[in-house]
Amino acid sequence: MTDLDKSGAAAEVLTGGDTRGAGPRRRRARPGARGRGVPLPLLVPALVGLAFLLLPLIALLVRAPWRSLPEQLTSPEVWQALQLSLICATAATAVSLVLGVPLAWLLARTEFPGRGFVRALVTLPLVLPPVVGGVALLLALGRNGVVGQLLDSWFGITLPFTTAGVVVAESFVAMPFLVISVEGTLRAADPRFEEAATTLGASRFTAFRRVTLPLIMPGIAAGAVLAWARALGEFGATITFAGNFPGRTQTMPLAVYLALQNDPAAAIALSLVLLAVSIAVLAGLRDRWMTAS
Amino acid sequence: MTRCTRRTRRTLQVTGVGVAALLALSACSSGSDSSSKKDSSSASKDSAKKVTGTVTVFAAASLKESFTTLGKDFEKAHPGTKVTFSFGGSDTLAASITGGAPADVFAAASPKTMAIVTDKKDAATAPSTFVRNQLEIATLPGNPDKVASLKDLTKSGLKVVLCDKTVPCGAAAQKALDASKLKLTPASYEQDVKSALTKVELKEADAAVVYKTDVKAAGGKVDGVEFPESANAINDYPIALLKDAPNAAAAKEFIALVQSAEGQKVLTAAGFLKP
């Protein structure tokens, strides 16, 4: 349950509130808006929490090698890694959307035995240490893996050490975010709209496409943004499953990790680039969705 | 409900017995302390000054098997001590040491990574080379691709993994390749030697350039192929006592053990070369 609450809250933040998305956007009526002041027992931990989250970022900025930053960032490898990161994270988000939204719908709208167990399984990649996730992917989809063997012998497809492998690894860790978020939105959405559509002769799929999807769009968007952010920062599963080769599988987090080995200053510079890009994208998306929904 | 309480009581009893047994054991060991000290005093004079507490050793990933053995030997020789290890890529370890990680001893897989620590004046003693390690090619069991030389790795269709150039095994492999004027495009530059080996163990890669010691440690999971060019890129392993060592006395003892004849025996058994 807490997972749902969390994802609901995350969706709330990312879409600027109103995850129900039913009809036109309402102004949020704040409960307790009558008592203007913020109660101290809430304010103090809130500020401590904010400081705790922001302090490492500020430390990065303080210690950043500003003077050598330009030359650090003009190296082609950095742009290669950044480009690869953005492409792969976006592709992983697309994969998560295509597979994750139907899965979320299945979990929220159908009854089948063991549904709670399946829901728990879906969140498994959130709990798995990323490196273990990478090893599990190797054992499943590697050249010698349970399914990977068949892929290799039937289609000649091998995923490890390829860009597709990066997308697979990132999708594996990012999709649960999307599923949880969308499922929470679906549960909160009123099923009577769909029922009305079906009584008017729409098939269940048409009802989903024409009624449910527009209804839960904000939740999907929030989930997609979460998944994208998670995919962008993915390190453990990627380096284990897809290895590290510049231009093919070396995403930004891998480049940062390896730069840290001999040149911490460069690593900080790279981290800043990644941060700047992700903040720009997230902020841009949020505005889009706030005005759109 | 009653069964529950009974069970808890039972658990408590068991733990009680366990604790009592442990206490008795520790009493035994402290009792036998004086006698064991007599035995070992012939082996080394230093054990007369009793060392206790925890020694924290940061060591290169390739030292894992042999140092774990040496750690157990050390704990046996000095009751009341405990050796804890942090194994990883030498550069990661060096970075965390310069970042203030509380470690007593640093054993690196290359002078270059040790220099990261000594340049920052974080080492108390000058580093000394305690072993050397030579590269070897790890192939799939039975060597189905008939890899016989470094040049064979450049064959097309062969998936080879190397260590990244930032880690010692990668730097050494690059040196060997440069010395023999070979161009090799691997499938991946792994972050440390163990993950390069794992890729071959899992049959995801056909071959990896790793250390002799790693091939030995992998047992039958990989085959080792020696290649002459590896003589051009032999890695020295330096060890040093760290400046802010929380337990310098015991750390000195551990370094002495590594450099002693018995320590060297364990290391050469693992495939290391004598310095």
Coordinates of C-alpha atoms in Angstrom, one line a residue:
Chain A
M1 CA 0.0 0.0 0.0
T2 CA 2.7 2.4 0.9
D3 CA 4.2 1.9 -2.5
L4 CA 1.0 3.1 -4.0
D5 CA 0.8 6.1 -1.8
K6 CA 4.4 6.8 -2.7
S7 CA 3.9 6.6 -6.4
G8 CA 0.7 8.6 -6.0
A9 CA 2.6 11.3 -4.2
A10 CA 5.4 11.2 -6.8
A11 CA 2.8 11.5 -9.6
E12 CA 1.4 14.4 -7.7
V13 CA 4.7 16.2 -7.5
L14 CA 5.7 15.5 -11.1
T15 CA 2.4 16.5 -12.6
G16 CA 1.8 19.4 -10.4
G17 CA -1.0 17.6 -8.4
D18 CA -4.3 16.3 -9.4
T19 CA -3.4 12.8 -10.4
R20 CA -7.1 11.9 -10.8
G21 CA -7.0 13.9 -14.0
A22 CA -10.7 13.6 -14.2
G23 CA -12.0 16.3 -16.5
P24 CA -10.6 19.8 -16.5
R25 CA -7.9 20.7 -14.0
R26 CA -9.3 21.9 -10.7
R27 CA -7.6 24.3 -8.5
R28 CA -6.3 22.3 -5.6
A29 CA -8.2 23.0 -2.5
R30 CA -5.7 22.6 0.3
P31 CA -7.2 21.0 3.4
G32 CA -6.2 23.2 6.4
A33 CA -5.9 26.2 4.2
R34 CA -7.9 28.0 6.9
G35 CA -5.0 27.8 9.5
R36 CA -2.5 29.8 7.5
G37 CA 0.6 28.9 9.5
V38 CA 2.6 25.7 9.0
P39 CA 2.7 23.6 12.1
L40 CA 6.2 23.4 13.6
P41 CA 6.3 19.6 14.0
L42 CA 5.9 19.4 10.2
L43 CA 8.0 22.3 9.2
V44 CA 11.2 21.3 11.0
P45 CA 11.5 17.7 9.7
A46 CA 10.5 19.0 6.3
L47 CA 13.3 21.5 6.2
V48 CA 15.8 19.0 7.5
G49 CA 14.7 16.6 4.8
L50 CA 15.1 19.2 2.1
A51 CA 18.5 20.1 3.4
F52 CA 19.5 16.4 3.5
L53 CA 18.5 16.0 -0.1
L54 CA 20.1 19.2 -1.4
L55 CA 23.3 19.2 0.5
P56 CA 25.2 16.6 -1.6
L57 CA 24.1 18.5 -4.7
I58 CA 25.4 21.8 -3.3
A59 CA 28.7 20.0 -2.3
L60 CA 29.1 18.9 -5.9
L61 CA 28.6 22.4 -7.1
V62 CA 31.0 23.9 -4.5
R63 CA 33.7 21.3 -5.4
A64 CA 33.2 21.4 -9.1
P65 CA 36.3 22.2 -11.1
W66 CA 34.8 25.3 -12.7
R67 CA 38.0 26.5 -14.2
S68 CA 38.8 23.3 -16.1
L69 CA 35.1 22.6 -16.8
P70 CA 35.1 23.8 -20.4
E71 CA 37.9 21.5 -21.5
Q72 CA 36.5 18.6 -19.5
L73 CA 33.3 18.9 -21.4
T74 CA 34.5 19.4 -24.9
S75 CA 35.9 15.9 -25.1
P76 CA 34.0 13.8 -27.7
E77 CA 33.7 10.9 -25.3
V78 CA 31.6 12.9 -22.9
W79 CA 29.1 13.8 -25.6
Q80 CA 29.1 10.3 -26.9
A81 CA 28.2 9.0 -23.4
L82 CA 25.6 11.7 -22.9
Q83 CA 24.0 11.0 -26.2
L84 CA 23.9 7.3 -25.6
S85 CA 22.5 7.9 -22.1
L86 CA 19.7 10.0 -23.4
I87 CA 18.8 7.7 -26.3
C88 CA 18.9 4.6 -24.1
A89 CA 16.9 6.1 -21.3
T90 CA 14.3 7.3 -23.7
A91 CA 14.1 3.9 -25.5
A92 CA 13.9 2.2 -22.1
T93 CA 11.0 4.5 -21.2
A94 CA 9.3 3.6 -24.5
V95 CA 9.7 -0.1 -23.8
S96 CA 8.3 0.4 -20.3
L97 CA 5.3 2.3 -21.6
V98 CA 4.5 -0.3 -24.2
L99 CA 4.8 -3.2 -21.8
G100 CA 4.1 -1.5 -18.5
V101 CA 0.8 0.3 -19.1
P102 CA -1.0 -2.9 -20.1
L103 CA 0.5 -4.7 -17.2
A104 CA -0.6 -2.0 -14.8
W105 CA -4.1 -2.2 -16.3
L106 CA -4.1 -5.9 -15.8
L107 CA -3.2 -5.5 -12.2
A108 CA -5.7 -2.8 -11.5
R109 CA -8.7 -3.9 -13.5
T110 CA -8.9 -7.6 -13.6
E111 CA -9.3 -10.3 -11.0
F112 CA -7.2 -13.3 -11.1
P113 CA -5.8 -15.7 -8.5
G114 CA -2.5 -14.6 -7.1
R115 CA -2.8 -11.0 -8.2
G116 CA -1.2 -9.7 -5.0
F117 CA 1.7 -12.0 -5.5
V118 CA 2.2 -10.9 -9.1
R119 CA 2.1 -7.3 -8.0
A120 CA 4.8 -8.0 -5.5
L121 CA 6.9 -9.7 -8.2
V122 CA 6.5 -6.6 -10.4
T123 CA 8.2 -4.5 -7.8
L124 CA 11.1 -7.0 -7.4
P125 CA 13.6 -5.1 -9.6
L126 CA 13.2 -2.2 -7.2
V127 CA 14.5 -4.2 -4.4
L128 CA 17.2 -6.3 -6.2
P129 CA 20.6 -4.8 -6.0
P130 CA 21.3 -3.5 -9.5
V131 CA 24.4 -5.7 -10.0
V132 CA 22.3 -8.8 -9.0
G133 CA 19.7 -7.6 -11.5
G134 CA 22.5 -7.5 -14.2
V135 CA 23.6 -11.0 -13.3
A136 CA 20.1 -12.3 -13.4
L137 CA 19.6 -10.7 -16.8
L138 CA 22.8 -12.4 -18.0
L139 CA 21.5 -15.8 -16.8
A140 CA 18.2 -15.2 -18.6
L141 CA 19.1 -13.3 -21.7
G142 CA 22.9 -13.8 -22.1
R143 CA 24.5 -15.8 -24.8
N144 CA 24.4 -18.8 -22.5
G145 CA 21.2 -17.8 -20.7
V146 CA 18.0 -19.7 -20.3
V147 CA 16.2 -17.7 -23.1
G148 CA 19.3 -16.1 -24.5
Q149 CA 20.5 -19.4 -25.9
L150 CA 17.4 -19.7 -28.0
L151 CA 17.6 -16.1 -29.2
D152 CA 21.2 -16.8 -30.2
S153 CA 20.6 -20.1 -32.0
W154 CA 17.3 -19.1 -33.7
F155 CA 17.8 -15.5 -34.6
G156 CA 21.5 -14.9 -34.0
I157 CA 20.6 -12.2 -31.5
T158 CA 23.0 -11.7 -28.6
L159 CA 22.1 -8.9 -26.2
P160 CA 25.1 -8.5 -23.9
F161 CA 27.7 -5.9 -25.0
T162 CA 25.2 -4.2 -27.3
T163 CA 23.3 -1.0 -27.1
A164 CA 20.1 -3.0 -27.1
G165 CA 21.4 -4.7 -23.9
V166 CA 21.7 -1.3 -22.3
V167 CA 18.1 -0.6 -23.1
V168 CA 17.1 -4.0 -21.7
A169 CA 19.0 -3.5 -18.4
E170 CA 17.5 0.0 -18.0
S171 CA 14.0 -1.1 -18.8
F172 CA 14.3 -3.9 -16.2
V173 CA 15.0 -1.5 -13.4
A174 CA 12.8 1.4 -14.6
M175 CA 9.6 -0.4 -15.6
P176 CA 8.4 -1.1 -12.0
F177 CA 8.3 2.6 -11.3
L178 CA 6.0 3.1 -14.3
V179 CA 3.8 0.1 -13.4
I180 CA 3.3 1.1 -9.8
S181 CA 2.6 4.7 -10.7
V182 CA 0.1 3.9 -13.5
E183 CA -1.6 1.2 -11.4
G184 CA -2.1 3.7 -8.5
T185 CA -3.7 6.1 -10.9
L186 CA -6.0 3.4 -12.4
R187 CA -7.2 2.5 -8.9
A188 CA -7.9 6.1 -8.1
A189 CA -9.7 6.6 -11.5
D190 CA -13.4 6.0 -11.5
P191 CA -14.2 2.7 -13.3
R192 CA -17.8 3.9 -14.0
F193 CA -16.7 5.9 -17.1
E194 CA -15.4 2.7 -18.7
E195 CA -18.5 0.8 -17.7
A196 CA -20.6 3.5 -19.2
A197 CA -18.6 3.2 -22.4
T198 CA -19.0 -0.6 -22.6
T199 CA -22.8 -0.3 -22.0
L200 CA -22.9 2.1 -24.9
G201 CA -21.4 -0.7 -27.1
A202 CA -17.7 0.0 -26.9
S203 CA -15.5 -3.1 -26.7
R204 CA -13.3 -3.3 -23.6
F205 CA -10.3 -2.4 -25.6
T206 CA -12.0 0.6 -27.2
A207 CA -13.1 1.7 -23.8
F208 CA -9.5 1.5 -22.6
R209 CA -8.2 3.4 -25.6
R210 CA -10.8 6.1 -25.8
V211 CA -11.8 6.5 -22.1
T212 CA -9.3 5.1 -19.7
L213 CA -6.1 6.2 -21.4
P214 CA -7.0 9.9 -21.5
L215 CA -8.3 9.7 -18.0
I216 CA -5.0 8.4 -16.6
M217 CA -2.7 10.3 -18.9
P218 CA -1.2 12.4 -16.0
G219 CA -0.4 9.3 -14.1
I220 CA 1.2 7.7 -17.1
A221 CA 3.3 10.8 -17.7
A222 CA 4.4 10.9 -14.1
G223 CA 5.4 7.3 -14.2
A224 CA 7.2 7.7 -17.5
V225 CA 9.2 10.6 -16.1
L226 CA 10.1 8.6 -13.1
A227 CA 11.1 5.6 -15.2
W228 CA 13.2 7.9 -17.5
A229 CA 15.0 9.4 -14.6
R230 CA 15.7 6.0 -13.1
A231 CA 16.9 4.6 -16.4
L232 CA 19.2 7.6 -16.9
G233 CA 21.0 7.0 -13.6
E234 CA 21.2 3.2 -14.0
F235 CA 24.7 1.9 -13.4
G236 CA 24.9 -1.6 -11.8
A237 CA 22.7 -3.6 -14.1
T238 CA 24.0 -1.9 -17.2
I239 CA 27.7 -2.5 -16.5
T240 CA 27.0 -6.1 -15.5
F241 CA 24.7 -7.0 -18.4
A242 CA 25.9 -4.8 -21.3
G243 CA 29.5 -4.2 -20.3
N244 CA 31.4 -1.0 -21.0
F245 CA 32.4 0.1 -24.4
P246 CA 32.6 3.8 -25.4
G247 CA 30.0 4.7 -27.9
R248 CA 28.2 1.4 -27.7
T249 CA 27.3 0.7 -24.1
Q250 CA 29.2 3.3 -22.1
T251 CA 26.4 5.5 -20.7
M252 CA 27.0 8.6 -18.6
P253 CA 27.0 6.8 -15.2
L254 CA 29.6 4.3 -16.4
A255 CA 31.7 7.1 -17.8
V256 CA 31.4 8.9 -14.4
Y257 CA 32.4 5.8 -12.5
L258 CA 35.4 5.1 -14.6
A259 CA 36.5 8.7 -14.6
L260 CA 36.4 8.6 -10.8
Q261 CA 39.1 6.0 -11.0
N262 CA 41.9 8.3 -12.2
D263 CA 40.4 11.8 -12.4
P264 CA 37.8 12.7 -9.7
A265 CA 37.6 16.3 -11.1
A266 CA 36.5 14.9 -14.4
A267 CA 34.0 12.7 -12.7
I268 CA 32.4 15.6 -10.9
A269 CA 32.3 17.6 -14.2
L270 CA 30.5 14.7 -15.9
S271 CA 28.1 14.3 -13.0
L272 CA 27.2 18.0 -13.3
V273 CA 26.4 17.6 -17.0
L274 CA 24.2 14.6 -16.3
L275 CA 22.4 16.6 -13.5
A276 CA 22.0 19.7 -15.6
V277 CA 20.5 17.7 -18.5
S278 CA 18.1 15.7 -16.3
I279 CA 16.9 18.7 -14.4
A280 CA 16.3 20.6 -17.6
V281 CA 14.4 17.7 -19.1
L282 CA 12.3 17.0 -16.0
A283 CA 11.5 20.7 -15.4
G284 CA 10.6 21.1 -19.1
L285 CA 8.3 18.0 -19.0
R286 CA 6.7 19.1 -15.8
D287 CA 5.7 22.4 -17.2
R288 CA 4.4 20.7 -20.4
W289 CA 2.2 18.4 -18.3
M290 CA 1.0 21.1 -16.0
T291 CA -0.3 23.1 -18.8
A292 CA -1.5 20.2 -20.9
S293 CA -3.5 18.3 -18.3
Chain B
M1 CA -0.5 -18.2 21.2
T2 CA 1.0 -20.5 23.8
R3 CA 3.0 -22.2 21.1
C4 CA 4.4 -18.9 20.2
T5 CA 5.5 -18.1 23.7
R6 CA 6.9 -21.5 24.1
R7 CA 8.9 -21.0 20.9
T8 CA 10.3 -17.7 22.1
R9 CA 11.3 -19.2 25.4
R10 CA 12.9 -22.1 23.5
T11 CA 14.9 -19.6 21.3
L12 CA 15.9 -17.7 24.4
Q13 CA 17.2 -20.9 26.0
V14 CA 19.1 -21.8 22.9
T15 CA 20.7 -18.4 22.6
G16 CA 21.5 -18.5 26.3
V17 CA 23.3 -21.8 25.9
G18 CA 25.1 -20.4 22.8
V19 CA 26.2 -17.3 24.6
A20 CA 27.5 -19.4 27.5
A21 CA 29.4 -21.7 25.1
L22 CA 30.9 -18.7 23.4
L23 CA 32.0 -17.2 26.7
A24 CA 33.5 -20.5 27.8
L25 CA 35.3 -20.7 24.4
S26 CA 36.7 -17.2 24.7
A27 CA 37.8 -18.0 28.2
C28 CA 39.5 -21.0 26.8
S29 CA 41.2 -19.0 24.1
S30 CA 42.4 -16.3 26.4
G31 CA 43.6 -19.1 28.7
S32 CA 45.6 -20.8 26.0
D33 CA 46.9 -17.4 25.0
S34 CA 50.0 -17.6 27.1
S35 CA 50.9 -21.0 25.9
S36 CA 50.4 -20.1 22.3
K37 CA 52.5 -17.0 22.7
K38 CA 55.4 -19.2 23.8
D39 CA 55.1 -21.3 20.7
S40 CA 55.0 -18.4 18.3
S41 CA 57.7 -16.4 20.0
S42 CA 60.2 -18.5 18.2
A43 CA 58.6 -17.7 14.9
S44 CA 58.6 -14.0 15.3
K45 CA 59.9 -11.8 18.1
D46 CA 57.2 -9.2 17.6
S47 CA 54.3 -11.2 18.9
A48 CA 55.7 -10.5 22.3
K49 CA 54.1 -7.1 22.0
K50 CA 50.5 -8.3 21.9
V51 CA 48.4 -6.9 19.2
T52 CA 44.6 -6.9 19.4
G53 CA 41.6 -5.3 17.7
T54 CA 40.5 -5.1 14.1
V55 CA 42.9 -4.6 11.2
T56 CA 41.2 -3.2 8.1
V57 CA 42.9 -4.1 4.9
F58 CA 42.0 -2.6 1.5
A59 CA 43.3 -4.9 -1.1
A60 CA 43.1 -5.3 -4.9
A61 CA 40.4 -7.7 -6.1
S62 CA 43.0 -10.1 -7.4
L63 CA 44.3 -10.7 -3.9
K64 CA 41.0 -11.9 -2.6
E65 CA 41.7 -15.6 -2.2
S66 CA 45.3 -15.4 -0.9
F67 CA 44.6 -12.5 1.5
T68 CA 41.6 -14.2 2.9
T69 CA 43.7 -17.2 3.8
L70 CA 46.4 -14.9 5.2
G71 CA 43.8 -13.1 7.3
K72 CA 42.7 -16.4 8.9
D73 CA 46.3 -17.3 9.6
F74 CA 46.9 -13.9 11.2
E75 CA 43.8 -14.3 13.4
K76 CA 45.1 -17.7 14.5
A77 CA 48.6 -16.4 15.2
H78 CA 47.3 -13.3 17.1
P79 CA 44.2 -14.3 19.1
G80 CA 42.0 -11.3 19.9
T81 CA 42.6 -9.8 16.5
K82 CA 40.2 -9.6 13.6
V83 CA 41.1 -8.9 10.0
T84 CA 38.5 -7.3 7.8
F85 CA 39.0 -6.8 4.1
S86 CA 37.7 -4.6 1.5
F87 CA 38.4 -6.0 -1.9
G88 CA 37.9 -4.0 -5.1
G89 CA 39.5 -2.2 -8.0
S90 CA 42.7 -0.7 -6.8
D91 CA 41.7 2.8 -8.0
T92 CA 38.3 2.7 -6.3
L93 CA 40.1 1.7 -3.1
A94 CA 42.7 4.4 -3.5
A95 CA 40.0 7.0 -4.1
S96 CA 38.1 5.9 -0.9
I97 CA 41.4 6.0 1.1
T98 CA 42.2 9.6 -0.1
G99 CA 38.6 10.3 0.7
G100 CA 39.2 9.4 4.3
A101 CA 38.1 5.8 4.6
P102 CA 39.4 4.3 7.9
A103 CA 41.8 1.7 6.7
D104 CA 45.1 0.4 8.1
V105 CA 46.7 -1.3 5.2
F106 CA 46.5 -0.8 1.4
A107 CA 47.7 -3.4 -1.0
A108 CA 47.4 -2.2 -4.6
A109 CA 47.7 -4.1 -7.9
S110 CA 50.0 -1.4 -9.4
P111 CA 52.5 1.3 -8.3
K112 CA 50.4 3.8 -10.1
T113 CA 47.3 3.3 -8.0
M114 CA 49.5 3.2 -4.9
A115 CA 50.9 6.6 -6.0
I116 CA 47.4 8.1 -5.7
V117 CA 47.6 7.4 -2.0
T118 CA 51.3 8.3 -1.5
D119 CA 50.9 11.6 -3.4
K120 CA 48.2 12.6 -1.0
K121 CA 50.6 11.8 1.8
D122 CA 48.2 9.2 3.1
A123 CA 50.7 6.4 3.6
A124 CA 52.8 6.2 6.7
T125 CA 55.5 3.9 5.3
A126 CA 57.1 3.8 1.9
P127 CA 55.3 1.2 -0.2
S128 CA 57.2 -2.0 -0.8
T129 CA 56.5 -4.6 -3.5
F130 CA 55.4 -7.9 -2.0
V131 CA 54.4 -9.9 -5.1
R132 CA 54.2 -9.6 -8.9
N133 CA 51.5 -10.8 -11.2
Q134 CA 51.6 -11.8 -14.8
L135 CA 48.8 -11.7 -17.3
E136 CA 47.2 -14.7 -18.9
I137 CA 44.4 -15.3 -21.3
A138 CA 41.3 -16.9 -19.8
T139 CA 39.3 -18.9 -22.3
L140 CA 36.2 -21.0 -22.2
P141 CA 36.8 -24.5 -20.6
G142 CA 38.5 -26.7 -23.2
N143 CA 39.5 -23.7 -25.2
P144 CA 37.0 -24.3 -28.1
D145 CA 38.2 -21.3 -30.0
K146 CA 41.8 -22.6 -30.1
V147 CA 43.3 -19.5 -28.6
A148 CA 47.1 -20.0 -28.5
S149 CA 48.5 -16.5 -28.5
L150 CA 47.6 -12.8 -27.9
K151 CA 47.3 -12.4 -31.7
D152 CA 44.5 -15.0 -31.8
L153 CA 42.4 -12.7 -29.7
T154 CA 42.2 -10.3 -32.6
K155 CA 40.4 -12.9 -34.8
S156 CA 37.1 -11.6 -35.9
G157 CA 34.0 -13.2 -34.4
L158 CA 35.7 -13.6 -31.0
K159 CA 34.2 -11.8 -28.1
V160 CA 37.0 -10.6 -25.9
V161 CA 36.7 -8.6 -22.7
L162 CA 39.6 -6.5 -21.3
C163 CA 39.8 -4.5 -18.1
D164 CA 39.3 -0.8 -18.5
K165 CA 42.6 1.2 -19.0
T166 CA 42.0 3.0 -15.7
V167 CA 42.5 -0.3 -13.7
P168 CA 45.9 -2.0 -13.5
C169 CA 45.0 -5.2 -15.4
G170 CA 43.7 -3.0 -18.2
A171 CA 46.8 -0.9 -18.3
A172 CA 49.0 -4.0 -18.3
A173 CA 47.0 -5.6 -21.1
Q174 CA 47.3 -2.4 -23.2
K175 CA 51.0 -2.5 -22.6
A176 CA 51.3 -6.1 -23.8
L177 CA 49.2 -5.3 -26.9
D178 CA 51.2 -2.2 -27.7
A179 CA 54.5 -4.1 -27.2
S180 CA 53.4 -6.7 -29.8
K181 CA 51.8 -4.0 -32.1
L182 CA 48.4 -5.6 -31.9
K183 CA 45.1 -3.8 -32.3
L184 CA 42.3 -5.4 -30.3
T185 CA 38.7 -4.2 -30.1
P186 CA 37.1 -5.9 -27.1
A187 CA 33.4 -6.3 -26.5
S188 CA 33.7 -4.4 -23.3
Y189 CA 36.2 -2.7 -21.0
E190 CA 35.3 -4.1 -17.6
Q191 CA 35.6 -2.1 -14.4
D192 CA 37.8 -4.7 -12.6
V193 CA 39.5 -7.9 -13.2
K194 CA 37.0 -10.1 -11.5
S195 CA 34.1 -8.9 -13.6
A196 CA 36.2 -9.5 -16.8
L197 CA 36.7 -13.1 -15.5
T198 CA 33.0 -13.5 -14.6
K199 CA 32.1 -12.7 -18.2
V200 CA 34.1 -15.7 -19.4
E201 CA 32.9 -17.9 -16.5
L202 CA 29.3 -17.2 -17.6
K203 CA 30.3 -17.9 -21.2
E204 CA 29.2 -14.5 -22.3
A205 CA 32.7 -13.7 -23.6
D206 CA 35.0 -16.1 -25.3
A207 CA 38.2 -14.8 -23.7
A208 CA 39.5 -12.3 -21.3
V209 CA 42.9 -10.9 -20.5
V210 CA 43.3 -11.4 -16.8
Y211 CA 45.9 -12.4 -14.2
K212 CA 47.4 -15.8 -13.8
T213 CA 46.1 -15.8 -10.3
D214 CA 42.5 -15.2 -11.5
V215 CA 42.7 -18.1 -13.8
K216 CA 43.9 -20.3 -11.0
A217 CA 41.2 -19.0 -8.6
A218 CA 38.5 -19.8 -11.2
G219 CA 39.4 -23.5 -11.0
G220 CA 38.0 -25.5 -13.9
K221 CA 35.5 -22.7 -15.0
V222 CA 38.1 -21.2 -17.4
D223 CA 41.3 -22.4 -19.2
G224 CA 44.5 -20.4 -18.9
V225 CA 46.6 -19.6 -22.0
E226 CA 50.1 -18.2 -21.3
F227 CA 51.5 -15.7 -23.8
P228 CA 55.1 -14.5 -24.1
E229 CA 54.1 -10.8 -24.4
S230 CA 52.9 -10.8 -20.8
A231 CA 56.5 -10.6 -19.7
N232 CA 56.5 -7.0 -20.9
A233 CA 53.7 -6.1 -18.6
I234 CA 54.3 -7.7 -15.2
N235 CA 52.5 -5.8 -12.4
D236 CA 54.2 -5.0 -9.1
Y237 CA 51.9 -5.2 -6.1
P238 CA 52.9 -2.6 -3.5
I239 CA 51.7 -2.7 0.1
A240 CA 51.8 0.2 2.6
L241 CA 50.8 1.1 6.1
L242 CA 48.4 4.0 6.0
K243 CA 49.0 7.3 7.9
D244 CA 45.7 7.5 9.7
A245 CA 45.6 3.8 10.5
P246 CA 43.3 3.2 13.5
N247 CA 45.3 0.1 14.5
A248 CA 48.9 0.7 13.3
A249 CA 50.5 -1.9 15.6
A250 CA 48.4 -4.8 14.3
A251 CA 48.6 -3.5 10.8
K252 CA 52.5 -3.6 10.9
E253 CA 52.2 -7.2 12.0
F254 CA 49.9 -8.1 9.1
I255 CA 52.3 -6.5 6.6
A256 CA 55.1 -8.5 8.2
L257 CA 53.1 -11.7 7.7
V258 CA 52.5 -10.9 4.1
Q259 CA 56.2 -10.4 3.5
S260 CA 57.3 -13.4 5.6
A261 CA 58.2 -16.7 4.1
E262 CA 54.9 -18.3 5.1
G263 CA 53.0 -15.4 3.6
Q264 CA 54.9 -15.7 0.3
K265 CA 54.2 -19.4 0.3
V266 CA 50.4 -18.7 0.3
L267 CA 50.8 -16.0 -2.4
T268 CA 52.9 -18.1 -4.8
A269 CA 50.5 -21.0 -4.3
A270 CA 47.8 -18.7 -5.6
G271 CA 49.9 -18.0 -8.8
F272 CA 51.8 -14.8 -7.8
L273 CA 55.4 -14.3 -8.7
K274 CA 58.0 -13.5 -6.1
P275 CA 59.1 -9.8 -6.1

